[in-house]
Tab-separated table of C-alpha atoms in Angstrom:
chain	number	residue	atom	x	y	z
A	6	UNK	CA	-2.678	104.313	74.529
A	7	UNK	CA	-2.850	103.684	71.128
A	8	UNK	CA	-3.451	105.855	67.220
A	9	UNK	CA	-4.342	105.329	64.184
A	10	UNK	CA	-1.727	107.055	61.700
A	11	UNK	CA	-2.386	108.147	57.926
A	12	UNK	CA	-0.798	105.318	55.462
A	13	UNK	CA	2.472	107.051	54.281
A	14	UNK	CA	3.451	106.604	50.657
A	15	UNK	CA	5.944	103.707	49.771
A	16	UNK	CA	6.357	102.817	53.543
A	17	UNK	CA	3.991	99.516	53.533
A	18	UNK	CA	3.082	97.244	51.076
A	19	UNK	CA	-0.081	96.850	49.477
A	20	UNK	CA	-3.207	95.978	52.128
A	21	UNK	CA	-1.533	97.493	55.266
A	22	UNK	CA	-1.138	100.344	57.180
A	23	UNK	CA	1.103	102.397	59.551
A	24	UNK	CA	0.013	102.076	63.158
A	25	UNK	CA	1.106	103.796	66.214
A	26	UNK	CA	1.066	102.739	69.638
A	27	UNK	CA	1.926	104.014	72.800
A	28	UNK	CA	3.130	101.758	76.104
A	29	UNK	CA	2.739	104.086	79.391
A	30	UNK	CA	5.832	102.316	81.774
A	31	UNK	CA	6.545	103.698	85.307
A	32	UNK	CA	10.303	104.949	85.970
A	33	UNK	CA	12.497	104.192	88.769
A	34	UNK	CA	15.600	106.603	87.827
A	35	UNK	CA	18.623	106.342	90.457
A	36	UNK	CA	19.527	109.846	92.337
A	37	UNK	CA	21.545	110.491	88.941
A	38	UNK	CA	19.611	109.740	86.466
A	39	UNK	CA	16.595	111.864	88.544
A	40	UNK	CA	19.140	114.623	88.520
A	41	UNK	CA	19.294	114.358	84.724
A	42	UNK	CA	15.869	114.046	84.516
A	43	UNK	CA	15.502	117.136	86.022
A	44	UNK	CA	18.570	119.423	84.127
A	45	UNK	CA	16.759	118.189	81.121
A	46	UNK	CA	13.410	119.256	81.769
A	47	UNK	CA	14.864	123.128	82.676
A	48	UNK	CA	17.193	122.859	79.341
A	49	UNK	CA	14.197	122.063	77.342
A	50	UNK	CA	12.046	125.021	79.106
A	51	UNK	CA	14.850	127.532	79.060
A	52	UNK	CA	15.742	126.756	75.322
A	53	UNK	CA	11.720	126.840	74.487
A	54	UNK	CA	11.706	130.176	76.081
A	55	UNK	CA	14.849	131.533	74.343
A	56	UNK	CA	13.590	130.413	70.781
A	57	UNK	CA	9.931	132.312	71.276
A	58	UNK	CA	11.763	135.186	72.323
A	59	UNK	CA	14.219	135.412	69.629
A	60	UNK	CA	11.150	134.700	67.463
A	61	UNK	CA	9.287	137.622	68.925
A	62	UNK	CA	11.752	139.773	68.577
A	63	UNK	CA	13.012	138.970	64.907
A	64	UNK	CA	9.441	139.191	63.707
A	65	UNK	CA	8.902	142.792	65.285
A	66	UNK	CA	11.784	143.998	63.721
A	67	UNK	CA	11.758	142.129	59.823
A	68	UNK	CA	7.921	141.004	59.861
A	69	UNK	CA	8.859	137.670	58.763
A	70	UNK	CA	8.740	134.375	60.941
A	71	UNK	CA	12.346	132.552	62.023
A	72	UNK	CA	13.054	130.396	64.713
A	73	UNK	CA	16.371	129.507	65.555
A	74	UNK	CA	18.035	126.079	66.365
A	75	UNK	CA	18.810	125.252	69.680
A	76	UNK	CA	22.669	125.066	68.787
A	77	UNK	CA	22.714	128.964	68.560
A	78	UNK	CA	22.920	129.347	72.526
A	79	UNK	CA	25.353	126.220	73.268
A	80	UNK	CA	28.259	128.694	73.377
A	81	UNK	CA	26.311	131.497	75.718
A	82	UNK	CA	24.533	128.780	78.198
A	83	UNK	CA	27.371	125.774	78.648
A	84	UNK	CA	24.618	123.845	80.227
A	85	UNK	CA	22.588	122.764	77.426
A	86	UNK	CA	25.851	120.135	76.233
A	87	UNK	CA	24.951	118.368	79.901
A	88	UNK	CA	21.412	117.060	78.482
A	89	UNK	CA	20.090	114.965	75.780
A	90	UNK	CA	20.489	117.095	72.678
A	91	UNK	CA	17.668	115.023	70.868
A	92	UNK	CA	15.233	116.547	74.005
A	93	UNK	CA	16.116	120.204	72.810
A	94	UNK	CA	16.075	118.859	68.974
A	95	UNK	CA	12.266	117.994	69.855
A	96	UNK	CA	11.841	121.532	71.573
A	97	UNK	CA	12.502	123.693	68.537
A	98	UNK	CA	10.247	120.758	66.317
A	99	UNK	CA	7.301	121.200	69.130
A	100	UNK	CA	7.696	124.833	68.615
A	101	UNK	CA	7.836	125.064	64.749
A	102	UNK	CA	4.648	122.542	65.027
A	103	UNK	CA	2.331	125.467	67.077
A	104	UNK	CA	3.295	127.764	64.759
A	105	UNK	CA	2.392	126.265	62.026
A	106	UNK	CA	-1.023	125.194	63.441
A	107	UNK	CA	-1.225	128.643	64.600
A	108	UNK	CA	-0.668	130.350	60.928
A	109	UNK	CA	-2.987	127.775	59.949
A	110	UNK	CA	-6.047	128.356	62.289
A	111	UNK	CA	-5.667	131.554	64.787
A	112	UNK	CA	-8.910	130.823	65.996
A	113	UNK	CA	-8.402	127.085	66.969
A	114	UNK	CA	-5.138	127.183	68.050
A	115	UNK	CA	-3.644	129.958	70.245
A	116	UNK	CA	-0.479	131.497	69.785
A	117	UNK	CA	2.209	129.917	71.526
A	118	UNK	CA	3.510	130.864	75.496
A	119	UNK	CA	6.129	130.713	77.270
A	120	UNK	CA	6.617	127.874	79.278
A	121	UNK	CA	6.379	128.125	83.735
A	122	UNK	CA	8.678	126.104	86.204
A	123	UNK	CA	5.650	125.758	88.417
A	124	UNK	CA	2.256	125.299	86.315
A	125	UNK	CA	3.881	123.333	82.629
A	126	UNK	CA	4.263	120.011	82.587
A	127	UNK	CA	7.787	118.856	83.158
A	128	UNK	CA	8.632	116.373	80.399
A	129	UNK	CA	10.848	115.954	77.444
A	130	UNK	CA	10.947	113.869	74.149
A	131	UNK	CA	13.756	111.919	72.463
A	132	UNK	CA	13.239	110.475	69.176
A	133	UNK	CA	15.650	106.658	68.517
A	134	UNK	CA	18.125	106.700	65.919
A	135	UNK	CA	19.445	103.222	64.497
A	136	UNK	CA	23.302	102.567	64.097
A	137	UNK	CA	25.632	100.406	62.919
A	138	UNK	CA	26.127	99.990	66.531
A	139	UNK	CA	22.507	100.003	67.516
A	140	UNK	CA	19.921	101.451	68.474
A	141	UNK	CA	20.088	105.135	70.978
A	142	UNK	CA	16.725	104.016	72.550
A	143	UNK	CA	15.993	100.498	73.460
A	144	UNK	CA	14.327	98.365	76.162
A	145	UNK	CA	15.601	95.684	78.625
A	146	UNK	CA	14.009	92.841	80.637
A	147	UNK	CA	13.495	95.735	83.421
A	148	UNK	CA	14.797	98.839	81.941
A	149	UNK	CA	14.991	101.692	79.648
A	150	UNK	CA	17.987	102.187	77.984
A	151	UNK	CA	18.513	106.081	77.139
A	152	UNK	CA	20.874	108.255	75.900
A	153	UNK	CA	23.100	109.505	78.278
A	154	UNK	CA	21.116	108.315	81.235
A	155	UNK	CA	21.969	104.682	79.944
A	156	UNK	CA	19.297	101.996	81.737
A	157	UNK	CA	17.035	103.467	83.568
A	158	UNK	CA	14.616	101.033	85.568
A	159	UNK	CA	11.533	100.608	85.080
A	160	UNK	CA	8.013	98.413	85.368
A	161	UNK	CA	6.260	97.295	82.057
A	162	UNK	CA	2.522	96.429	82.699
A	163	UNK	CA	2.689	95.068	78.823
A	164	UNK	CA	5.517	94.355	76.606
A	165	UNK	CA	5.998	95.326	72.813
A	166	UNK	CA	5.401	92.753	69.831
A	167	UNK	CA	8.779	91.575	68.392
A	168	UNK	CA	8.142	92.863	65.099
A	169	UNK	CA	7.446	96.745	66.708
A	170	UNK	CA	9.816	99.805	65.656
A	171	UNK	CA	10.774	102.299	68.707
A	172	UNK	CA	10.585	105.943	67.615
A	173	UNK	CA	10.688	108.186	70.411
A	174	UNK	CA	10.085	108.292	74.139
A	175	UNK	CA	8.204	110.956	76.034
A	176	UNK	CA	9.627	111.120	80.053
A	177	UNK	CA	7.446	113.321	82.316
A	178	UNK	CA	7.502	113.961	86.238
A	179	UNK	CA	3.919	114.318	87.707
A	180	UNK	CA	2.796	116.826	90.496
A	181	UNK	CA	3.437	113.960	92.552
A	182	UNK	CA	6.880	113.084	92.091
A	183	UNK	CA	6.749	109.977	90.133
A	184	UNK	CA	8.238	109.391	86.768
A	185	UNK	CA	6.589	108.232	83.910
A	186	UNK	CA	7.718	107.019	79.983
A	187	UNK	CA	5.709	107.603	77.183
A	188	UNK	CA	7.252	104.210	74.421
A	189	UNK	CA	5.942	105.504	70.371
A	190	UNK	CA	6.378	102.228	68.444
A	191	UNK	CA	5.324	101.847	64.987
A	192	UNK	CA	4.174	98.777	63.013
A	193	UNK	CA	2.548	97.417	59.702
A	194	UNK	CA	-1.031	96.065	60.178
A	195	UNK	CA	-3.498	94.556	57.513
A	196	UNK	CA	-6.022	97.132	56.878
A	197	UNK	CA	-9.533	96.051	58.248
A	198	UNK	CA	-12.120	95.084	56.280
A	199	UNK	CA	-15.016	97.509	55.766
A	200	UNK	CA	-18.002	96.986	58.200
A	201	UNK	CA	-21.108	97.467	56.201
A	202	UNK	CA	-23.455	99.429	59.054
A	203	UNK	CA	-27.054	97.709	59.855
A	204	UNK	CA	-29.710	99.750	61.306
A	205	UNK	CA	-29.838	96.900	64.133
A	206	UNK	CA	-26.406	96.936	64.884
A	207	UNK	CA	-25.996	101.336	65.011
A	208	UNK	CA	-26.070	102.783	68.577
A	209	UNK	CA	-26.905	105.850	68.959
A	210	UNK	CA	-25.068	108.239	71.845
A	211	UNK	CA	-26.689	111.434	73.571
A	212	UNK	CA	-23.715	113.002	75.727
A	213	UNK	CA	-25.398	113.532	79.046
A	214	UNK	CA	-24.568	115.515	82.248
A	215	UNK	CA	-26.680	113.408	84.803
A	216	UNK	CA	-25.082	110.122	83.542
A	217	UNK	CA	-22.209	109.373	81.268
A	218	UNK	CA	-24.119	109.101	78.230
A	219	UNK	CA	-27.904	107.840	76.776
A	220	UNK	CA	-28.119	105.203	74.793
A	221	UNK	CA	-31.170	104.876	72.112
A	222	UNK	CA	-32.260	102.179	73.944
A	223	UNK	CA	-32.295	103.651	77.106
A	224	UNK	CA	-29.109	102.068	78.616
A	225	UNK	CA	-27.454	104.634	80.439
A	226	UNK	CA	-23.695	104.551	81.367
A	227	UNK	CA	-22.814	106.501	84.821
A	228	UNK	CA	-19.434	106.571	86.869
A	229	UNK	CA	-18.420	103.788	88.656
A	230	UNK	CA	-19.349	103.867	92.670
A	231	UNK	CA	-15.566	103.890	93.689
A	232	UNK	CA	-14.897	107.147	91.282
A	233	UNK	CA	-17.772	108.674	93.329
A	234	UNK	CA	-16.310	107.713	96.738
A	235	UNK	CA	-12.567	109.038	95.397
A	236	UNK	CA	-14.058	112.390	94.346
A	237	UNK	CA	-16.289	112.504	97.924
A	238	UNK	CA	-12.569	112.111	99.588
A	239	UNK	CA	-10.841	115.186	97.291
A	240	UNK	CA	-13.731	117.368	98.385
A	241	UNK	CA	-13.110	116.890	101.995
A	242	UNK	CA	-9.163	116.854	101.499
A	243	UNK	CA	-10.234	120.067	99.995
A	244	UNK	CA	-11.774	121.010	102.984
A	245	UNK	CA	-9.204	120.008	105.305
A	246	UNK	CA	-6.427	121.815	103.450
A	247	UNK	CA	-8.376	124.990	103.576
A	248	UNK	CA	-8.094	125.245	107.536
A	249	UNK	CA	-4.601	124.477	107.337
A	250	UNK	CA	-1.941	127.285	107.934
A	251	UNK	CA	-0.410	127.717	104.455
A	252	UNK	CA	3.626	126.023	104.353
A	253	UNK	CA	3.472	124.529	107.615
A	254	UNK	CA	4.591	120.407	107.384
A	255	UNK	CA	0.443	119.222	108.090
A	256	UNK	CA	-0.147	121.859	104.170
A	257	UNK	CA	2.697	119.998	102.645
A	258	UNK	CA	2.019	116.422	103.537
A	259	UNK	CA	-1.522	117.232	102.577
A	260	UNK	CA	-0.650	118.708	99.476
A	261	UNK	CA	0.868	115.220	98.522
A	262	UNK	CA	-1.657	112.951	99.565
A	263	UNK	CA	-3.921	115.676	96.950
A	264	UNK	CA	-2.283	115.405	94.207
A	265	UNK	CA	-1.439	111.218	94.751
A	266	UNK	CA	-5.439	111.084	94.884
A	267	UNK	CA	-6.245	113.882	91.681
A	268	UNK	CA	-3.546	111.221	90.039
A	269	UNK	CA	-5.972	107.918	91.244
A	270	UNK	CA	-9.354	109.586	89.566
A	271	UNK	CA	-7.463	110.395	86.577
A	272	UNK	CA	-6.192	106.763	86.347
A	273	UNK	CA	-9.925	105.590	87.462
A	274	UNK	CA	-11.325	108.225	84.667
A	275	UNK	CA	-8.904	106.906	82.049
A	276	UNK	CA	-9.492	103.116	83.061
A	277	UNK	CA	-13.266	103.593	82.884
A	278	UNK	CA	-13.385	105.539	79.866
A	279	UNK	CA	-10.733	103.039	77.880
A	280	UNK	CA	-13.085	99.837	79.191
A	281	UNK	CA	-16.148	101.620	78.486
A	282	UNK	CA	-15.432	102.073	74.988
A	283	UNK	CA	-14.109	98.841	74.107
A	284	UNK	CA	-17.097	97.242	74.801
A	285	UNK	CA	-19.007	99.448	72.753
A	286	UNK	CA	-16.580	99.027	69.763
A	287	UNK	CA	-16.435	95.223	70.282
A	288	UNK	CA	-20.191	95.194	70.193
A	289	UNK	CA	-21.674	97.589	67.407
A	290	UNK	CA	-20.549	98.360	63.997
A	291	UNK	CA	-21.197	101.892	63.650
A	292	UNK	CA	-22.008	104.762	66.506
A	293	UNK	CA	-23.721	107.817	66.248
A	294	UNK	CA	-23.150	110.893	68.250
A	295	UNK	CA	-23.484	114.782	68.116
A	296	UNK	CA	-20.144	116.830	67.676
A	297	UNK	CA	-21.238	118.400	70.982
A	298	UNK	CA	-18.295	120.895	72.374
A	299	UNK	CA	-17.851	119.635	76.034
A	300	UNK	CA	-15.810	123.505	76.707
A	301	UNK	CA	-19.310	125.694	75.991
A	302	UNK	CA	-21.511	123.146	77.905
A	303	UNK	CA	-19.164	123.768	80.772
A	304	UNK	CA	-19.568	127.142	80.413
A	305	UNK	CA	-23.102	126.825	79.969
A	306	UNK	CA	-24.040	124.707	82.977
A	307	UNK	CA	-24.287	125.800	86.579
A	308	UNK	CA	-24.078	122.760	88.381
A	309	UNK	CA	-21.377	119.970	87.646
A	310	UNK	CA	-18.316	120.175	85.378
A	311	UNK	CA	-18.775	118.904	82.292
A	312	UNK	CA	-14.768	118.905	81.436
A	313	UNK	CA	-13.926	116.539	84.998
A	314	UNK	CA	-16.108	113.626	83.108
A	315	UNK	CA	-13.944	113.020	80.126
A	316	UNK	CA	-15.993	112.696	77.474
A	317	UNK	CA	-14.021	114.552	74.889
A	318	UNK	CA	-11.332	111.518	75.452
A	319	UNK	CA	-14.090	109.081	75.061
A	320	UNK	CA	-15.279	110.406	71.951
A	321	UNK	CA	-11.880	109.983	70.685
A	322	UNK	CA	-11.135	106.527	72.361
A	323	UNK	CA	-13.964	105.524	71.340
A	324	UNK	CA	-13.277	106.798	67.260
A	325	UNK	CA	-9.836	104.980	66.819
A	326	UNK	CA	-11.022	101.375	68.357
A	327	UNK	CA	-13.750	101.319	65.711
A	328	UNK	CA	-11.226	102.391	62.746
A	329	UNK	CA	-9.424	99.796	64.000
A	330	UNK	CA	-12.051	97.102	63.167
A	331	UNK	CA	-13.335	98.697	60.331
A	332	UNK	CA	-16.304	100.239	61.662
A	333	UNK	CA	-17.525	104.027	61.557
A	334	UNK	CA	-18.085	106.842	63.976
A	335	UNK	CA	-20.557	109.274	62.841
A	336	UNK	CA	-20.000	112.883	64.619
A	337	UNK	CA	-23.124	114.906	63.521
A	338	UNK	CA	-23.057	118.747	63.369
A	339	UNK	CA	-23.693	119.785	67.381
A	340	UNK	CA	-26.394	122.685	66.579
A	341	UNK	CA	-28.292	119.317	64.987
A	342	UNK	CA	-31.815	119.939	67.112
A	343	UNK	CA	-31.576	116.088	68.501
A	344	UNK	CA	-33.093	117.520	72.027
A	345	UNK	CA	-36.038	119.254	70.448
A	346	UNK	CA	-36.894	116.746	67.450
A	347	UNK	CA	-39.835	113.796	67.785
A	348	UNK	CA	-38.421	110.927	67.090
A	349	UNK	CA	-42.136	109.419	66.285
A	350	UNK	CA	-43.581	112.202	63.797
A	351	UNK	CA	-40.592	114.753	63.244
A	352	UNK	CA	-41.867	117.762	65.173
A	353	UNK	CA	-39.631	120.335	65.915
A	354	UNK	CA	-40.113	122.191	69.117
A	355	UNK	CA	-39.426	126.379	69.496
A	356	UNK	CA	-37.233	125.789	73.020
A	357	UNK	CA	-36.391	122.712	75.680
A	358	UNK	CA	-36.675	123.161	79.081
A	359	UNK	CA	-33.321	122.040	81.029
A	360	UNK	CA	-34.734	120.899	84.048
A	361	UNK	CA	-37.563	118.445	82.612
A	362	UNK	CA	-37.163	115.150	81.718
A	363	UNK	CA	-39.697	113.972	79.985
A	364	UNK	CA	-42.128	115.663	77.787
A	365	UNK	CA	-44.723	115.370	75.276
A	366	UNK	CA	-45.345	115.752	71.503
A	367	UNK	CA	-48.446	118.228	70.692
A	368	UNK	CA	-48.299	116.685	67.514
A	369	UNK	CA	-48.578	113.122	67.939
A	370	UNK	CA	-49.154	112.848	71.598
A	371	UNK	CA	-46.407	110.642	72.489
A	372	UNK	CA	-44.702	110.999	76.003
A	373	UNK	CA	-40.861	111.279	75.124
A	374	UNK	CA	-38.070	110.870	77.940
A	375	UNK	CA	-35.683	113.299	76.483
A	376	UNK	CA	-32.316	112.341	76.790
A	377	UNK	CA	-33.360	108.758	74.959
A	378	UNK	CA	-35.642	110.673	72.332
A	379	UNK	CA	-32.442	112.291	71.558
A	380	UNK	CA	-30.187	109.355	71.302
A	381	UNK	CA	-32.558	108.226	69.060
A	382	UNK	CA	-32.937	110.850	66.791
A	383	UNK	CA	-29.051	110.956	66.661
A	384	UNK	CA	-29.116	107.482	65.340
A	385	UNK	CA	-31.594	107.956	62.660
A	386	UNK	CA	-29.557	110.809	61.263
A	387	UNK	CA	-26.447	108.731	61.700
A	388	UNK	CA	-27.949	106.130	59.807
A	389	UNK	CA	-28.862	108.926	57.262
A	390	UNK	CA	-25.268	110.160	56.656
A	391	UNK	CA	-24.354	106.698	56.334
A	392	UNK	CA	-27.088	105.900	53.797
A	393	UNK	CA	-25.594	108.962	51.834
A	394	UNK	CA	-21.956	108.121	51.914
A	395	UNK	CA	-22.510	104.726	50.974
């Protein structure tokens, strides 16, 4: 995983930039360190849950925000001094964050909840501070050193650069039991030299629920066979688990192997998404797509699930390797009639049909498959907002 961060002031010289990336390393925590794990990821719930409340409470009676610091309920819950104190530090910053997002733009962003043993994610975030002494947060040839859970082991399927800065670490527990670190390093990089866009080298993207996407060219990109064959096995787990009498041993082994294989797609999902948009950024210098909001297609379509395919995240994935080479995504507005334009004469049509797939111009006469007819109109209004920014 890996970001693009806004140059900060003063921080790099002139010609670079601040860059963040994340390493994803698997955990292997001892029966201590797993007990830890876990006392920290109730502290951090419980003192989430304390906070809103005292928030909730303070504003109904004053009108005016304030959220207290975590060190207010030391003396009243003992248990909180057990834990990381940097976890619960990172609590009361995660909360102050929503807020603010939420003061900023009610509609976007939802007031914040409480958090639920049973459906929020259990995870917790420490940031590294650097001593005389050394560093709180640092890594080994097979470990994780952290505070008060000192080295915890650990499997790194690719190592840092030498000249990386640790910030923080994100540990998390999935539905399945396993454990899971989240490394933030940040480093200086030379910014990338500007990639002038050429009509020939612009792709144009039409977000598509029959395949992955449709290219202006026609290339289509669907899911790989095996993602087909894992999501064919988690229906009929489904199935199976529906017959089953609900607690028994048979429910709860099932219930593992479930969530082990929702865990595989996602990794198959990320993997093909991730590979999938490295080619494309590797390959063109600018791409064009609609700013099309995969949560009202979803609730739109009938058949499918337009969230399960990930395109949001490739959209994304897909924006941050081309900064990183200089090159542009263009997101045009989503009500942008892509579906209904000709791409030969213009012509706008009154309404589109869902179910066809081709169809033909009454102006011009020309037979238009729609999907690549849209692609390509996306392009040619890419290439316009280019044209104008330039």
């Amino acid at each position: 995983m890996v970001g693009l961060a806004r140059p900060r002031k003063n921080s790099v010289t002139d010609g670079y930039e601040v860059q963040y990336t994340t390493l994803k390393v698997r955990l292997y925590p001892d029966s201590a360190q797993a007990e830890l794990f876990e006392k920290t990821f109730g502290c951090c719930r419980y003192i989430w849950n304390q906070m809103l409340s005292d928030q909730q409470r303070f504003y109904s009676e004053t009108g005016k925000h304030f959220i207290p610091t975590p060190a207010k309920y030391k003396n009243g819950a003992p248990f909180l001094k057990e834990v990381d104190n940097q976890a619960l530090t990172q609590e009361y910053n995660k909360l102050s964050q929503a807020f603010r997002v939420f003061f900023k733009n009610p509609e976007s962003f939802g007031h914040p909840n409480f958090k639920k043993k049973k459906t929020d994610r259990n995870s917790f975030t420490a940031c590294n501070h650097e001593f005389e002494s050394g560093p709180t947060i640092y890594t080994t040839r097979d470990g994780i050193r952290m505070t008060k859970a000192g080295i915890v082991k650990a499997k790194f399927s690719r190592r840092p650069q030498a000249w990386w800065k640790l910030k923080r670490i994100t540990v998390e527990k999935t539905r399945s039991g396993k454990y899971y670190c989240y490394i933030l390093y940040e480093c200086a990089v030379k910014k990338p030299e500007p990639v002038v866009p050429r009509e020939e080298r612009t792709l144009g993207l039409k977000y598509s629920m029959r395949h992955f996407y449709v290219a202006d060219d026609g290339v289509t990109a669907d899911s790989p066979r095996w993602m087909k064959q894992s999501q064919e096995k988690l229906a009929r787990m489904q199935r199976q688990l529906s017959r089953m009498r609900y607690g028994s041993k048979n429910y709860e082994e099932m219930v593992q192997k479930y969530r082990l294989l929702h865990e595989h797609i996602a990794n198959q999902r990320r993997d093909f998404i991730h590979k999938e948009s490295r080619r494309i950024a590797n390959d063109w210098d600018a791409v064009c797509m609609r700013g099309d909001s995969i949560q009202e297609i979803s609730q739109k379509v009938t058949v499918g699930n337009a969230l399960e395919v990930g395109f949001g995240m490739f959209r994304e994935c897909l924006r941050y390797k081309l900064e990183r080479q200089g090159k542009r995504l263009v997101i045009l507005d989503r009500y942008f009639p892509s579906t209904r334009t000709c791409s030969a004469c213009g012509f706008i049509r009154d309404k589109v049909h869902d179910r066809e797939s081709t169809w033909i111009c009454p102006k011009c006469h020309v037979v238009h498959k729609k999907e690549v007819n849209a692609a390509r109109n996306i392009k040619a209004q890419g290439l316009a907002q280019l044209g104008k920014s330039a």
